[in-house]
Tab-separated table of N, CA, C and O in Angstrom:
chain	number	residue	atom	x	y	z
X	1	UNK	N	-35.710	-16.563	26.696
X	1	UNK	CA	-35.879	-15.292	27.337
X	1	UNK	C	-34.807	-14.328	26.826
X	1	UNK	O	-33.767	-14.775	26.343
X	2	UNK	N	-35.109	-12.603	26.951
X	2	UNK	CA	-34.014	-12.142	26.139
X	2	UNK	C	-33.783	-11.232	27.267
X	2	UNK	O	-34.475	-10.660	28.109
X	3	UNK	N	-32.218	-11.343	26.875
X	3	UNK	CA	-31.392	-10.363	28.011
X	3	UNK	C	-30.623	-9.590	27.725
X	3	UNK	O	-29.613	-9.955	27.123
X	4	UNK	N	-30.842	-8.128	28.081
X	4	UNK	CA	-29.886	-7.286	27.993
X	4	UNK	C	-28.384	-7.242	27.996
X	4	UNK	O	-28.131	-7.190	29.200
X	5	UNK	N	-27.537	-7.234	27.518
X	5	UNK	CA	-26.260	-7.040	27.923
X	5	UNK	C	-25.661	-5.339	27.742
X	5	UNK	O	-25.456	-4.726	26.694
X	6	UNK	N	-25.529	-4.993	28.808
X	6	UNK	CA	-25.090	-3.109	29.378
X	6	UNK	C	-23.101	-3.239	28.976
X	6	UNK	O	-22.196	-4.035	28.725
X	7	UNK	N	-23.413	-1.847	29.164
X	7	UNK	CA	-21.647	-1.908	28.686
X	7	UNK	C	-21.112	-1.490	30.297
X	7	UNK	O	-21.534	-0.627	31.067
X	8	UNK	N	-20.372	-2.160	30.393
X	8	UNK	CA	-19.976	-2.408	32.039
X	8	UNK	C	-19.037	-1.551	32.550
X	8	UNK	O	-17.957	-1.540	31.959
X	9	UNK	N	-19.213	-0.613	33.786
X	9	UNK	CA	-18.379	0.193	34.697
X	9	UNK	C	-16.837	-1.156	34.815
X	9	UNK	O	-17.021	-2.184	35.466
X	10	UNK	N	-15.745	-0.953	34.251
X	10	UNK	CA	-14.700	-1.198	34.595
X	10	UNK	C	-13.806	-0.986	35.941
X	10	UNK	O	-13.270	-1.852	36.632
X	11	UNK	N	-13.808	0.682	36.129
X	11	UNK	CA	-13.243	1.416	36.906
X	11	UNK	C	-14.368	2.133	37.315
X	11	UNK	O	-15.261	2.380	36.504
X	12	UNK	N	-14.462	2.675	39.053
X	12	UNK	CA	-15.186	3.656	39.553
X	12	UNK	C	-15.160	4.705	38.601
X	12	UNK	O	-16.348	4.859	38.318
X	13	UNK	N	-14.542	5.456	37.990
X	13	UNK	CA	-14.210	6.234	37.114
X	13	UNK	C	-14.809	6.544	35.716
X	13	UNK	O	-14.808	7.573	35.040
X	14	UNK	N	-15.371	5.188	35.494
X	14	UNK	CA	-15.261	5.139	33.793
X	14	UNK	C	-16.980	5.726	34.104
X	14	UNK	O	-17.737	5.656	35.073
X	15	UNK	N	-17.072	6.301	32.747
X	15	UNK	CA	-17.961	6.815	32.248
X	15	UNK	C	-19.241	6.008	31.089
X	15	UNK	O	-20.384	5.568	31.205
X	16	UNK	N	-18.182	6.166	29.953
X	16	UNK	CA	-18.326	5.657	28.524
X	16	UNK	C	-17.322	4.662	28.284
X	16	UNK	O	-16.697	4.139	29.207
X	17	UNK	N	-17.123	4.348	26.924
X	17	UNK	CA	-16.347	3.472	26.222
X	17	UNK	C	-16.845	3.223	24.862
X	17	UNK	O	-18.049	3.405	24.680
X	18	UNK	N	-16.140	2.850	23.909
X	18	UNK	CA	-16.194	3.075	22.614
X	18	UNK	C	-16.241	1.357	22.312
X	18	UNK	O	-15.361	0.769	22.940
X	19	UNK	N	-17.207	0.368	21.373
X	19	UNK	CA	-17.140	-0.802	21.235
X	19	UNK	C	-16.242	-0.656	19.960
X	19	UNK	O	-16.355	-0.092	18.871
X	20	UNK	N	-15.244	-1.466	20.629
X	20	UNK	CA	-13.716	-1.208	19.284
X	20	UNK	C	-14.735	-2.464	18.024
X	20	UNK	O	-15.110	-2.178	16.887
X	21	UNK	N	-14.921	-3.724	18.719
X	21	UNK	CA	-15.081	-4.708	17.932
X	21	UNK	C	-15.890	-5.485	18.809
X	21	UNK	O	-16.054	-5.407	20.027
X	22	UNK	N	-16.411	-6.325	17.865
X	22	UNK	CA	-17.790	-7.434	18.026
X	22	UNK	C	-17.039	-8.840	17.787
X	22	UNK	O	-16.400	-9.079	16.762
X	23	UNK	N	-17.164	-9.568	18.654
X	23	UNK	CA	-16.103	-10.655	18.321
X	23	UNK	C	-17.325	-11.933	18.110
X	23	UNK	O	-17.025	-12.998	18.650
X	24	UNK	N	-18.165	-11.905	17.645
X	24	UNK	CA	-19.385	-12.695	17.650
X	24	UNK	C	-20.531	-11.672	16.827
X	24	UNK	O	-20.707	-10.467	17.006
X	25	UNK	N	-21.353	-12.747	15.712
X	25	UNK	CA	-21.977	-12.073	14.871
X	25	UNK	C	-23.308	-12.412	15.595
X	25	UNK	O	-23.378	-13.206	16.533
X	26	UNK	N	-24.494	-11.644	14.997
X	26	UNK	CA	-25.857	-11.834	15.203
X	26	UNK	C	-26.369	-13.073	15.066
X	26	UNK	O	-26.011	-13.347	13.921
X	27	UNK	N	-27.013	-14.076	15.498
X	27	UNK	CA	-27.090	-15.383	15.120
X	27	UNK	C	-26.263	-16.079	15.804
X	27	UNK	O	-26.572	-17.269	15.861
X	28	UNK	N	-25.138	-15.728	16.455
X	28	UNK	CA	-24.300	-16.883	16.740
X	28	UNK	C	-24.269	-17.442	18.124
X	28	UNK	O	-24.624	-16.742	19.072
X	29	UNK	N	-23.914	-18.510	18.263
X	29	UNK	CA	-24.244	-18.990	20.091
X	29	UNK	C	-23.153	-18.633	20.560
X	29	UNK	O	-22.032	-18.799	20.078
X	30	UNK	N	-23.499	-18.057	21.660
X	30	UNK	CA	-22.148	-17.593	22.816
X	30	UNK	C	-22.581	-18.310	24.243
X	30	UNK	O	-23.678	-18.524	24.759
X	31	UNK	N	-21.103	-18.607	24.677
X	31	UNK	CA	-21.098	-19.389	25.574
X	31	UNK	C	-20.907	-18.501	26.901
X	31	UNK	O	-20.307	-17.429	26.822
X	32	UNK	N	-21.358	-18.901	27.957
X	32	UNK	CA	-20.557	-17.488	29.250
X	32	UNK	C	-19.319	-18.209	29.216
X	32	UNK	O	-18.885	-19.344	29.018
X	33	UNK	N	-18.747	-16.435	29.643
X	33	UNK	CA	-17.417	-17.039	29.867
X	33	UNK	C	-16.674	-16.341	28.181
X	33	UNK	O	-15.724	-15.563	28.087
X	34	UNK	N	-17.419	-16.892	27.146
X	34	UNK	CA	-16.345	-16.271	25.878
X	34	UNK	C	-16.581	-15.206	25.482
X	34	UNK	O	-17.725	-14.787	25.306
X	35	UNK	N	-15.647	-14.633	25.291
X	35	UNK	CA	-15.419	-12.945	24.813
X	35	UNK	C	-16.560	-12.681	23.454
X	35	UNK	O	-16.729	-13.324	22.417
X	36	UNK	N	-17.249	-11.394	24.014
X	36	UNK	CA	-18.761	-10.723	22.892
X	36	UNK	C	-18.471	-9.707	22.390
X	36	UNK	O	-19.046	-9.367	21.355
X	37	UNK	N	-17.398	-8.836	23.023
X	37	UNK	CA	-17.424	-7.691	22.352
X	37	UNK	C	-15.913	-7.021	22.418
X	37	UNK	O	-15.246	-8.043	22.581
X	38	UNK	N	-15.197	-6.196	22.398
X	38	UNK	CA	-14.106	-5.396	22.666
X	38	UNK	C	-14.557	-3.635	23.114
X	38	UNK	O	-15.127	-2.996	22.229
X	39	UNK	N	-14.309	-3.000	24.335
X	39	UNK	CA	-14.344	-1.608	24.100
X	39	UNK	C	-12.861	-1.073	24.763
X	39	UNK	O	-12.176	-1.524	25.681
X	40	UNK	N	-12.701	0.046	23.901
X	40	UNK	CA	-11.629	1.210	24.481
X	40	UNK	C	-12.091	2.076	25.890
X	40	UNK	O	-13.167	2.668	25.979
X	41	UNK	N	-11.261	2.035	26.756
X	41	UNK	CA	-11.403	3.589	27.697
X	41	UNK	C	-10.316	3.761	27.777
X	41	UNK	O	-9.625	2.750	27.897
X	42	UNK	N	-9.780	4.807	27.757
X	42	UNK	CA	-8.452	5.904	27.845
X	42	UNK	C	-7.534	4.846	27.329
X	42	UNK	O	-6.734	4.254	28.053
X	43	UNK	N	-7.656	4.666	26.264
X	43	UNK	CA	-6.742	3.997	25.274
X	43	UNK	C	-6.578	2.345	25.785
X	43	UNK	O	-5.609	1.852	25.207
X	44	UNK	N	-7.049	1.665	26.422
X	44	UNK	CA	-7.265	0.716	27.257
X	44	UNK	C	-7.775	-0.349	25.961
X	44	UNK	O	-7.957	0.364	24.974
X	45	UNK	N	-7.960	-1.283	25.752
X	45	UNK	CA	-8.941	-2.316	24.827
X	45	UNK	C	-8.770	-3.306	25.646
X	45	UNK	O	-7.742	-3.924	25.922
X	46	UNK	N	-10.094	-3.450	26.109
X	46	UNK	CA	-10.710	-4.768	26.751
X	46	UNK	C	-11.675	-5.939	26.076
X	46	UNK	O	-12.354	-5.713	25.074
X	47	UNK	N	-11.650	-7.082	26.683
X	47	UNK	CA	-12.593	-8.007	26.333
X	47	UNK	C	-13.395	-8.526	26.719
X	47	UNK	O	-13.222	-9.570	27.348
X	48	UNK	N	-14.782	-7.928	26.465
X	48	UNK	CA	-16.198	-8.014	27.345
X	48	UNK	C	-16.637	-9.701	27.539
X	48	UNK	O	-16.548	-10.264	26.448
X	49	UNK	N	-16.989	-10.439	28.412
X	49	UNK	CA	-17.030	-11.853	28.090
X	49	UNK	C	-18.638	-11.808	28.636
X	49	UNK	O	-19.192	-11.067	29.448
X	50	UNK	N	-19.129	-12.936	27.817
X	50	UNK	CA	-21.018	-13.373	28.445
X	50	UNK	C	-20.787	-13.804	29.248
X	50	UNK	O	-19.842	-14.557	29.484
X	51	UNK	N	-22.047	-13.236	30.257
X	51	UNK	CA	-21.990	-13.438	31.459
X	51	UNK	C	-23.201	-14.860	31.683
X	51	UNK	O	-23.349	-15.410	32.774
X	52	UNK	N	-23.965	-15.261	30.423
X	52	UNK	CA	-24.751	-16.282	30.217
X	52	UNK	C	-24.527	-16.846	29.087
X	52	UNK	O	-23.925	-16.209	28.222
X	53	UNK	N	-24.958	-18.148	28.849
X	53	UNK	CA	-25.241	-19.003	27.338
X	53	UNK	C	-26.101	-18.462	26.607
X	53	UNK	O	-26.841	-17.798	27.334
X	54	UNK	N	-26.457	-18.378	25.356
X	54	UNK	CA	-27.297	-18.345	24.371
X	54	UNK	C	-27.019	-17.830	22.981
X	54	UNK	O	-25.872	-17.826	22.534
X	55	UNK	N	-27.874	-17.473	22.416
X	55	UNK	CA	-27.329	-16.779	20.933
X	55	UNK	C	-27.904	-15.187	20.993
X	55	UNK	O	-28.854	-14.644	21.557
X	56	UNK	N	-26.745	-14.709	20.054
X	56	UNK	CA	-26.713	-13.228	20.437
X	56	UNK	C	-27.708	-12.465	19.261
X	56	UNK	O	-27.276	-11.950	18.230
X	57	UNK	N	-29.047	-12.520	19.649
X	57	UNK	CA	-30.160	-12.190	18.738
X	57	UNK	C	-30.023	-10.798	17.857
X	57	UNK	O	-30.350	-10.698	16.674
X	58	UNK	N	-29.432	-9.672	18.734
X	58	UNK	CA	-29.421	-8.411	18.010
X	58	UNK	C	-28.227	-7.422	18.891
X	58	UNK	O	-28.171	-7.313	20.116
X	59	UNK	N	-27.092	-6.592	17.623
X	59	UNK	CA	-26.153	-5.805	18.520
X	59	UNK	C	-26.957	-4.912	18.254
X	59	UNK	O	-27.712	-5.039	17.291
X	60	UNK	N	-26.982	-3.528	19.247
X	60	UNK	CA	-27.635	-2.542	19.470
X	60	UNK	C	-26.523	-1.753	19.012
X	60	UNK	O	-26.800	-1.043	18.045
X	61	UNK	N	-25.436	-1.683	19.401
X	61	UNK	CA	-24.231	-0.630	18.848
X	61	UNK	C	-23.576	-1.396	17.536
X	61	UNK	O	-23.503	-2.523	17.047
X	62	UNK	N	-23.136	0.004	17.285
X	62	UNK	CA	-22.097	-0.564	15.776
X	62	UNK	C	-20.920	-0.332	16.801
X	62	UNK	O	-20.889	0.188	17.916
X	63	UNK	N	-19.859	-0.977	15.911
X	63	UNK	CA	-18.275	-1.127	15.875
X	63	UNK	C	-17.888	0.834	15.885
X	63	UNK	O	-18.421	1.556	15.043
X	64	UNK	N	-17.190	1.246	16.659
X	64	UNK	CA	-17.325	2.908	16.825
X	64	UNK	C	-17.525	3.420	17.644
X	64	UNK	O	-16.747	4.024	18.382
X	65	UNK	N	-19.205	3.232	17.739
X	65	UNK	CA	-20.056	3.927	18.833
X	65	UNK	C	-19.027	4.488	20.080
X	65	UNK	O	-17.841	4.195	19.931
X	66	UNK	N	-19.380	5.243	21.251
X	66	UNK	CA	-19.351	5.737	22.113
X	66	UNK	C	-20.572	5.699	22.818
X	66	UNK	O	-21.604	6.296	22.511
X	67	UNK	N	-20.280	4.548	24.314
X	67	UNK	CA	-21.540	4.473	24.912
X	67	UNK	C	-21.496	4.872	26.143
X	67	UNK	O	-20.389	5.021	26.661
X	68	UNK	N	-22.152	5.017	26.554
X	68	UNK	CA	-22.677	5.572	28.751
X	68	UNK	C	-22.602	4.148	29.235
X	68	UNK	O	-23.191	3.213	28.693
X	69	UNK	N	-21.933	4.068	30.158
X	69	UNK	CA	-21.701	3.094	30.903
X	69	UNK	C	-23.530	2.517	31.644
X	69	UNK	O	-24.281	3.265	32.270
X	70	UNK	N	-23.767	1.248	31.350
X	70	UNK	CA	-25.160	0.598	32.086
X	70	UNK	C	-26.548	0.801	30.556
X	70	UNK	O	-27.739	0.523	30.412
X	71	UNK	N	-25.152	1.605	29.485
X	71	UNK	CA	-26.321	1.362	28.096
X	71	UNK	C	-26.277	0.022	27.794
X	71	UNK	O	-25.348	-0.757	28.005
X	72	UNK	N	-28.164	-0.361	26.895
X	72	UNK	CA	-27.630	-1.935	26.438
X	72	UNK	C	-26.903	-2.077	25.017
X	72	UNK	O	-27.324	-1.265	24.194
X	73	UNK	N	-26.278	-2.612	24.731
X	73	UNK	CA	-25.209	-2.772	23.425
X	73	UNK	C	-25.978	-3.821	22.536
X	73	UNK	O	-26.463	-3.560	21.435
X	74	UNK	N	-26.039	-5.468	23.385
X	74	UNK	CA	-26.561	-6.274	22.771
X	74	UNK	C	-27.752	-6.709	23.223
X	74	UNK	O	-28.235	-6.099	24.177
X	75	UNK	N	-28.581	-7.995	22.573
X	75	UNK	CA	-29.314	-8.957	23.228
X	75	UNK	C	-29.217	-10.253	22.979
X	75	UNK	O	-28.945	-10.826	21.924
X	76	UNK	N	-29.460	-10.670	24.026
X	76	UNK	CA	-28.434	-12.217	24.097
X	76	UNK	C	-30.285	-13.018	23.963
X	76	UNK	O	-31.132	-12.531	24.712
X	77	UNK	N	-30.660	-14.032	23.128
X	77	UNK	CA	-32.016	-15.038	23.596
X	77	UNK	C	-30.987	-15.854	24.257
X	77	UNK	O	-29.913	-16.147	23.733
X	78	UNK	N	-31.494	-16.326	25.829
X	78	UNK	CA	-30.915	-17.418	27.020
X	78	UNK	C	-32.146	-18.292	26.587
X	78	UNK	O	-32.975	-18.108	25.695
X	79	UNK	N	-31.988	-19.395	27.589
X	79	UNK	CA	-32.550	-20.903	27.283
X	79	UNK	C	-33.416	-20.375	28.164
X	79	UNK	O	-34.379	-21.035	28.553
């Protein structure tokens, strides 16, 4: 089954965020729990972790981007 992964409200506050880095390529199995992506807010760099198992079929953003908080970035195929 394929699942969205959104770029996640941090802070009541946050808006957007910029995906600094992809710490996992297309094809690869991610586990929940291990870090998928990196984004900036107000100079901040965080580490987005799966919130499920599977392999991460397609990133929707490049490394750069600037996204709206609840956009989807990736897609994860789950079991």
């Amino acid at each position: 089954m394929e699942k969205q992964i959104k770029m996640p409200k941090l802070r009541p506050e946050m808006e957007s965020g910029v995906v600094c880095a992809w710490l996992k390529e297309e094809g690869q199995q991610v586990l929940a729990g291990e870090p998928l992506y990196e984004i900036e807010t107000d100079k901040v760099v965080s580490q987005i972790e799966a919130t499920e198992s599977g392999v991460l079929k397609k990133q929707l953003i490049e490394e750069g981007d600037t996204v709206d908080v609840e956009t989807p970035v990736a897609i994860l195929e789950t079991e």
